[in-house]
Protein backbone atom coordinates (compact mmCIF):
# COMPACT_ATOMS: atom_id res chain seq x y z
CA UNK A 1 0.00 0.00 0.00
CA UNK A 2 1.34 3.45 -0.87
CA UNK A 3 1.94 5.81 2.04
CA UNK A 4 2.56 3.08 4.57
CA UNK A 5 6.04 1.94 5.26
CA UNK A 6 7.42 -1.15 6.86
CA UNK A 7 10.14 -0.98 9.44
CA UNK A 8 13.46 -0.31 7.75
CA UNK A 9 11.87 1.13 4.56
CA UNK A 10 10.61 4.38 6.10
CA UNK A 11 13.41 6.59 4.94
CA UNK A 12 13.18 5.47 1.34
CA UNK A 13 9.36 5.54 0.80
CA UNK A 14 8.41 8.52 2.97
CA UNK A 15 11.04 10.80 1.48
CA UNK A 16 9.36 10.69 -1.95
CA UNK A 17 6.17 12.34 -0.67
CA UNK A 18 5.50 16.05 -0.88
CA UNK A 19 5.88 18.16 2.21
CA UNK A 20 2.09 18.51 2.60
CA UNK A 21 1.67 14.80 3.46
CA UNK A 22 2.31 14.10 7.14
CA UNK A 23 5.44 12.03 7.80
CA UNK A 24 5.04 8.32 8.35
CA UNK A 25 6.78 6.19 10.91
CA UNK A 26 6.65 2.43 11.35
CA UNK A 27 3.58 1.81 9.18
CA UNK A 28 1.40 4.35 11.05
CA UNK A 29 0.49 7.70 9.53
CA UNK A 30 0.77 10.63 11.90
CA UNK A 31 -1.31 13.79 11.63
CA UNK A 32 -4.80 12.36 11.98
CA UNK A 33 -5.71 15.52 13.90
CA UNK A 34 -4.91 17.65 10.86
CA UNK A 35 -8.15 16.59 9.16
CA UNK A 36 -10.10 17.07 12.36
CA UNK A 37 -8.63 20.55 12.75
CA UNK A 38 -9.57 21.48 9.20
CA UNK A 39 -13.07 20.13 9.73
CA UNK A 40 -13.48 22.15 12.93
CA UNK A 41 -12.26 25.26 11.14
CA UNK A 42 -14.82 24.76 8.40
CA UNK A 43 -17.60 24.19 10.90
CA UNK A 44 -16.66 27.31 12.86
CA UNK A 45 -16.55 29.37 9.66
CA UNK A 46 -19.98 28.08 8.68
CA UNK A 47 -21.35 28.97 12.12
CA UNK A 48 -19.89 32.47 11.89
CA UNK A 49 -21.41 32.98 8.45
CA UNK A 50 -24.82 31.84 9.71
CA UNK A 51 -24.62 34.15 12.72
CA UNK A 52 -23.67 37.03 10.48
CA UNK A 53 -26.58 36.31 8.13
CA UNK A 54 -29.08 36.15 10.99
CA UNK A 55 -27.82 39.41 12.43
CA UNK A 56 -28.16 41.08 9.03
CA UNK A 57 -31.62 39.57 8.48
CA UNK A 58 -32.93 40.88 11.80
CA UNK A 59 -31.80 44.40 10.88
CA UNK A 60 -33.51 44.18 7.51
CA UNK A 61 -36.72 42.80 9.00
CA UNK A 62 -36.72 45.49 11.68
CA UNK A 63 -36.51 48.16 9.00
CA UNK A 64 -39.23 46.56 6.88
CA UNK A 65 -41.82 47.19 9.60
CA UNK A 66 -41.19 50.92 9.67
CA UNK A 67 -43.65 53.21 7.94
CA UNK A 68 -42.31 56.40 6.47
CA UNK A 69 -44.65 59.29 5.92
CA UNK A 70 -44.26 61.08 2.59
CA UNK A 71 -43.17 64.67 2.60
CA UNK A 72 -46.25 66.85 2.17
CA UNK A 73 -46.23 68.76 -1.07
CA UNK A 74 -47.15 72.40 -0.88
CA UNK A 75 -48.89 73.72 -3.95
CA UNK A 76 -46.98 76.46 -5.75
CA UNK A 77 -48.20 79.91 -4.97
CA UNK A 78 -48.50 82.57 -7.59
CA UNK A 79 -47.65 86.07 -6.57
CA UNK A 80 -50.43 87.86 -8.41
CA UNK A 81 -49.09 91.29 -7.59
CA UNK A 82 -45.76 90.66 -9.31
CA UNK A 83 -47.39 88.89 -12.23
CA UNK A 84 -49.86 91.71 -12.77
CA UNK A 85 -47.06 94.29 -12.61
CA UNK A 86 -44.97 92.42 -15.19
CA UNK A 87 -47.93 91.97 -17.54
CA UNK A 88 -48.62 95.71 -17.33
CA UNK A 89 -44.95 96.44 -18.19
CA UNK A 90 -45.16 94.12 -21.20
CA UNK A 91 -48.40 95.77 -22.36
CA UNK A 92 -46.88 99.24 -22.12
CA UNK A 93 -43.79 98.08 -24.03
CA UNK A 94 -45.92 96.59 -26.85
CA UNK A 95 -47.99 99.77 -27.10
CA UNK A 96 -44.75 101.77 -27.23
CA UNK A 97 -43.28 99.57 -29.95
CA UNK A 98 -46.50 99.74 -31.97
CA UNK A 99 -46.21 103.50 -31.94
CA UNK A 100 -42.67 103.22 -33.31
CA UNK A 101 -43.92 101.65 -36.55
CA UNK A 102 -44.58 104.41 -39.06
CA UNK A 103 -47.79 104.27 -41.06
CA UNK A 104 -47.65 103.43 -44.75
CA UNK A 105 -48.60 106.99 -45.70
CA UNK A 106 -45.75 108.43 -43.57
CA UNK A 107 -43.17 106.10 -45.14
CA UNK A 108 -44.35 107.00 -48.63
CA UNK A 109 -44.11 110.72 -47.89
CA UNK A 110 -40.82 110.51 -45.97
CA UNK A 111 -38.64 107.34 -46.46
CA UNK A 112 -36.30 108.48 -43.64
CA UNK A 113 -39.15 108.00 -41.10
CA UNK A 114 -38.63 104.23 -41.08
CA UNK A 115 -34.95 104.56 -40.13
CA UNK A 116 -35.77 106.11 -36.72
CA UNK A 117 -37.78 103.12 -35.57
CA UNK A 118 -34.65 101.34 -34.21
CA UNK A 119 -33.99 104.03 -31.62
CA UNK A 120 -37.68 104.06 -30.73
CA UNK A 121 -37.73 100.27 -30.21
CA UNK A 122 -34.61 100.48 -28.05
CA UNK A 123 -36.24 103.15 -25.92
CA UNK A 124 -39.37 101.02 -25.49
CA UNK A 125 -37.32 97.99 -24.48
CA UNK A 126 -35.35 100.05 -21.96
CA UNK A 127 -38.58 101.35 -20.44
CA UNK A 128 -39.88 97.76 -20.22
CA UNK A 129 -36.73 96.64 -18.39
CA UNK A 130 -36.89 99.50 -15.91
CA UNK A 131 -40.58 98.83 -15.31
CA UNK A 132 -40.00 95.12 -14.63
CA UNK A 133 -37.14 95.90 -12.23
CA UNK A 134 -39.58 97.93 -10.14
CA UNK A 135 -41.92 94.97 -9.85
mmCIF file of C-alpha atoms in Angstrom:
data_model
loop_
_atom_site.group_PDB
_atom_site.id
_atom_site.type_symbol
_atom_site.label_atom_id
_atom_site.label_comp_id
_atom_site.label_asym_id
_atom_site.label_seq_id
_atom_site.Cartn_x
_atom_site.Cartn_y
_atom_site.Cartn_z
ATOM 1 C CA UNK A 1 0.000 0.000 0.000
ATOM 2 C CA UNK A 2 1.341 3.451 -0.874
ATOM 3 C CA UNK A 3 1.940 5.807 2.039
ATOM 4 C CA UNK A 4 2.560 3.084 4.569
ATOM 5 C CA UNK A 5 6.037 1.940 5.262
ATOM 6 C CA UNK A 6 7.418 -1.145 6.860
ATOM 7 C CA UNK A 7 10.137 -0.976 9.443
ATOM 8 C CA UNK A 8 13.458 -0.310 7.745
ATOM 9 C CA UNK A 9 11.870 1.129 4.563
ATOM 10 C CA UNK A 10 10.610 4.381 6.102
ATOM 11 C CA UNK A 11 13.408 6.594 4.936
ATOM 12 C CA UNK A 12 13.181 5.472 1.336
ATOM 13 C CA UNK A 13 9.358 5.537 0.797
ATOM 14 C CA UNK A 14 8.409 8.518 2.966
ATOM 15 C CA UNK A 15 11.041 10.797 1.481
ATOM 16 C CA UNK A 16 9.364 10.690 -1.951
ATOM 17 C CA UNK A 17 6.169 12.335 -0.673
ATOM 18 C CA UNK A 18 5.503 16.054 -0.885
ATOM 19 C CA UNK A 19 5.884 18.162 2.213
ATOM 20 C CA UNK A 20 2.088 18.506 2.600
ATOM 21 C CA UNK A 21 1.672 14.801 3.462
ATOM 22 C CA UNK A 22 2.314 14.097 7.140
ATOM 23 C CA UNK A 23 5.438 12.032 7.797
ATOM 24 C CA UNK A 24 5.038 8.317 8.349
ATOM 25 C CA UNK A 25 6.778 6.188 10.912
ATOM 26 C CA UNK A 26 6.650 2.426 11.350
ATOM 27 C CA UNK A 27 3.585 1.808 9.177
ATOM 28 C CA UNK A 28 1.398 4.355 11.050
ATOM 29 C CA UNK A 29 0.493 7.699 9.532
ATOM 30 C CA UNK A 30 0.770 10.635 11.895
ATOM 31 C CA UNK A 31 -1.307 13.785 11.633
ATOM 32 C CA UNK A 32 -4.796 12.357 11.982
ATOM 33 C CA UNK A 33 -5.706 15.515 13.900
ATOM 34 C CA UNK A 34 -4.909 17.647 10.863
ATOM 35 C CA UNK A 35 -8.152 16.593 9.159
ATOM 36 C CA UNK A 36 -10.104 17.073 12.356
ATOM 37 C CA UNK A 37 -8.625 20.553 12.751
ATOM 38 C CA UNK A 38 -9.567 21.477 9.198
ATOM 39 C CA UNK A 39 -13.073 20.127 9.732
ATOM 40 C CA UNK A 40 -13.485 22.148 12.932
ATOM 41 C CA UNK A 41 -12.257 25.262 11.137
ATOM 42 C CA UNK A 42 -14.816 24.760 8.396
ATOM 43 C CA UNK A 43 -17.599 24.188 10.904
ATOM 44 C CA UNK A 44 -16.664 27.306 12.856
ATOM 45 C CA UNK A 45 -16.546 29.372 9.664
ATOM 46 C CA UNK A 46 -19.979 28.081 8.677
ATOM 47 C CA UNK A 47 -21.350 28.967 12.123
ATOM 48 C CA UNK A 48 -19.888 32.469 11.889
ATOM 49 C CA UNK A 49 -21.412 32.976 8.453
ATOM 50 C CA UNK A 50 -24.821 31.840 9.712
ATOM 51 C CA UNK A 51 -24.624 34.155 12.722
ATOM 52 C CA UNK A 52 -23.671 37.034 10.477
ATOM 53 C CA UNK A 53 -26.576 36.308 8.131
ATOM 54 C CA UNK A 54 -29.080 36.148 10.990
ATOM 55 C CA UNK A 55 -27.822 39.412 12.431
ATOM 56 C CA UNK A 56 -28.164 41.079 9.032
ATOM 57 C CA UNK A 57 -31.619 39.567 8.475
ATOM 58 C CA UNK A 58 -32.926 40.884 11.802
ATOM 59 C CA UNK A 59 -31.803 44.404 10.882
ATOM 60 C CA UNK A 60 -33.510 44.177 7.508
ATOM 61 C CA UNK A 61 -36.721 42.805 9.000
ATOM 62 C CA UNK A 62 -36.715 45.489 11.679
ATOM 63 C CA UNK A 63 -36.511 48.159 8.996
ATOM 64 C CA UNK A 64 -39.227 46.562 6.885
ATOM 65 C CA UNK A 65 -41.822 47.185 9.603
ATOM 66 C CA UNK A 66 -41.190 50.919 9.671
ATOM 67 C CA UNK A 67 -43.649 53.211 7.938
ATOM 68 C CA UNK A 68 -42.306 56.403 6.474
ATOM 69 C CA UNK A 69 -44.655 59.290 5.915
ATOM 70 C CA UNK A 70 -44.261 61.076 2.593
ATOM 71 C CA UNK A 71 -43.170 64.669 2.604
ATOM 72 C CA UNK A 72 -46.246 66.848 2.170
ATOM 73 C CA UNK A 73 -46.235 68.759 -1.072
ATOM 74 C CA UNK A 74 -47.151 72.395 -0.882
ATOM 75 C CA UNK A 75 -48.888 73.725 -3.947
ATOM 76 C CA UNK A 76 -46.983 76.456 -5.745
ATOM 77 C CA UNK A 77 -48.199 79.910 -4.965
ATOM 78 C CA UNK A 78 -48.500 82.567 -7.591
ATOM 79 C CA UNK A 79 -47.651 86.072 -6.567
ATOM 80 C CA UNK A 80 -50.431 87.859 -8.406
ATOM 81 C CA UNK A 81 -49.087 91.295 -7.585
ATOM 82 C CA UNK A 82 -45.762 90.661 -9.305
ATOM 83 C CA UNK A 83 -47.391 88.894 -12.234
ATOM 84 C CA UNK A 84 -49.859 91.715 -12.770
ATOM 85 C CA UNK A 85 -47.064 94.294 -12.613
ATOM 86 C CA UNK A 86 -44.967 92.422 -15.194
ATOM 87 C CA UNK A 87 -47.934 91.975 -17.541
ATOM 88 C CA UNK A 88 -48.617 95.712 -17.332
ATOM 89 C CA UNK A 89 -44.954 96.442 -18.185
ATOM 90 C CA UNK A 90 -45.161 94.118 -21.204
ATOM 91 C CA UNK A 91 -48.402 95.766 -22.363
ATOM 92 C CA UNK A 92 -46.877 99.244 -22.116
ATOM 93 C CA UNK A 93 -43.792 98.085 -24.034
ATOM 94 C CA UNK A 94 -45.916 96.595 -26.849
ATOM 95 C CA UNK A 95 -47.988 99.766 -27.099
ATOM 96 C CA UNK A 96 -44.752 101.774 -27.231
ATOM 97 C CA UNK A 97 -43.277 99.570 -29.952
ATOM 98 C CA UNK A 98 -46.503 99.737 -31.970
ATOM 99 C CA UNK A 99 -46.211 103.498 -31.945
ATOM 100 C CA UNK A 100 -42.666 103.220 -33.310
ATOM 101 C CA UNK A 101 -43.916 101.650 -36.548
ATOM 102 C CA UNK A 102 -44.583 104.411 -39.063
ATOM 103 C CA UNK A 103 -47.785 104.270 -41.062
ATOM 104 C CA UNK A 104 -47.646 103.429 -44.755
ATOM 105 C CA UNK A 105 -48.595 106.990 -45.703
ATOM 106 C CA UNK A 106 -45.751 108.435 -43.572
ATOM 107 C CA UNK A 107 -43.173 106.097 -45.135
ATOM 108 C CA UNK A 108 -44.349 107.000 -48.631
ATOM 109 C CA UNK A 109 -44.106 110.717 -47.890
ATOM 110 C CA UNK A 110 -40.817 110.513 -45.971
ATOM 111 C CA UNK A 111 -38.638 107.341 -46.457
ATOM 112 C CA UNK A 112 -36.300 108.478 -43.637
ATOM 113 C CA UNK A 113 -39.149 107.998 -41.104
ATOM 114 C CA UNK A 114 -38.630 104.228 -41.079
ATOM 115 C CA UNK A 115 -34.945 104.563 -40.127
ATOM 116 C CA UNK A 116 -35.767 106.115 -36.715
ATOM 117 C CA UNK A 117 -37.779 103.121 -35.570
ATOM 118 C CA UNK A 118 -34.646 101.335 -34.214
ATOM 119 C CA UNK A 119 -33.994 104.034 -31.619
ATOM 120 C CA UNK A 120 -37.679 104.058 -30.733
ATOM 121 C CA UNK A 121 -37.726 100.266 -30.209
ATOM 122 C CA UNK A 122 -34.615 100.482 -28.050
ATOM 123 C CA UNK A 123 -36.239 103.149 -25.922
ATOM 124 C CA UNK A 124 -39.375 101.018 -25.492
ATOM 125 C CA UNK A 125 -37.316 97.992 -24.477
ATOM 126 C CA UNK A 126 -35.347 100.049 -21.965
ATOM 127 C CA UNK A 127 -38.583 101.350 -20.439
ATOM 128 C CA UNK A 128 -39.876 97.760 -20.223
ATOM 129 C CA UNK A 129 -36.733 96.635 -18.392
ATOM 130 C CA UNK A 130 -36.895 99.504 -15.910
ATOM 131 C CA UNK A 131 -40.577 98.834 -15.312
ATOM 132 C CA UNK A 132 -39.995 95.121 -14.627
ATOM 133 C CA UNK A 133 -37.144 95.902 -12.228
ATOM 134 C CA UNK A 134 -39.579 97.931 -10.135
ATOM 135 C CA UNK A 135 -41.918 94.965 -9.853
#
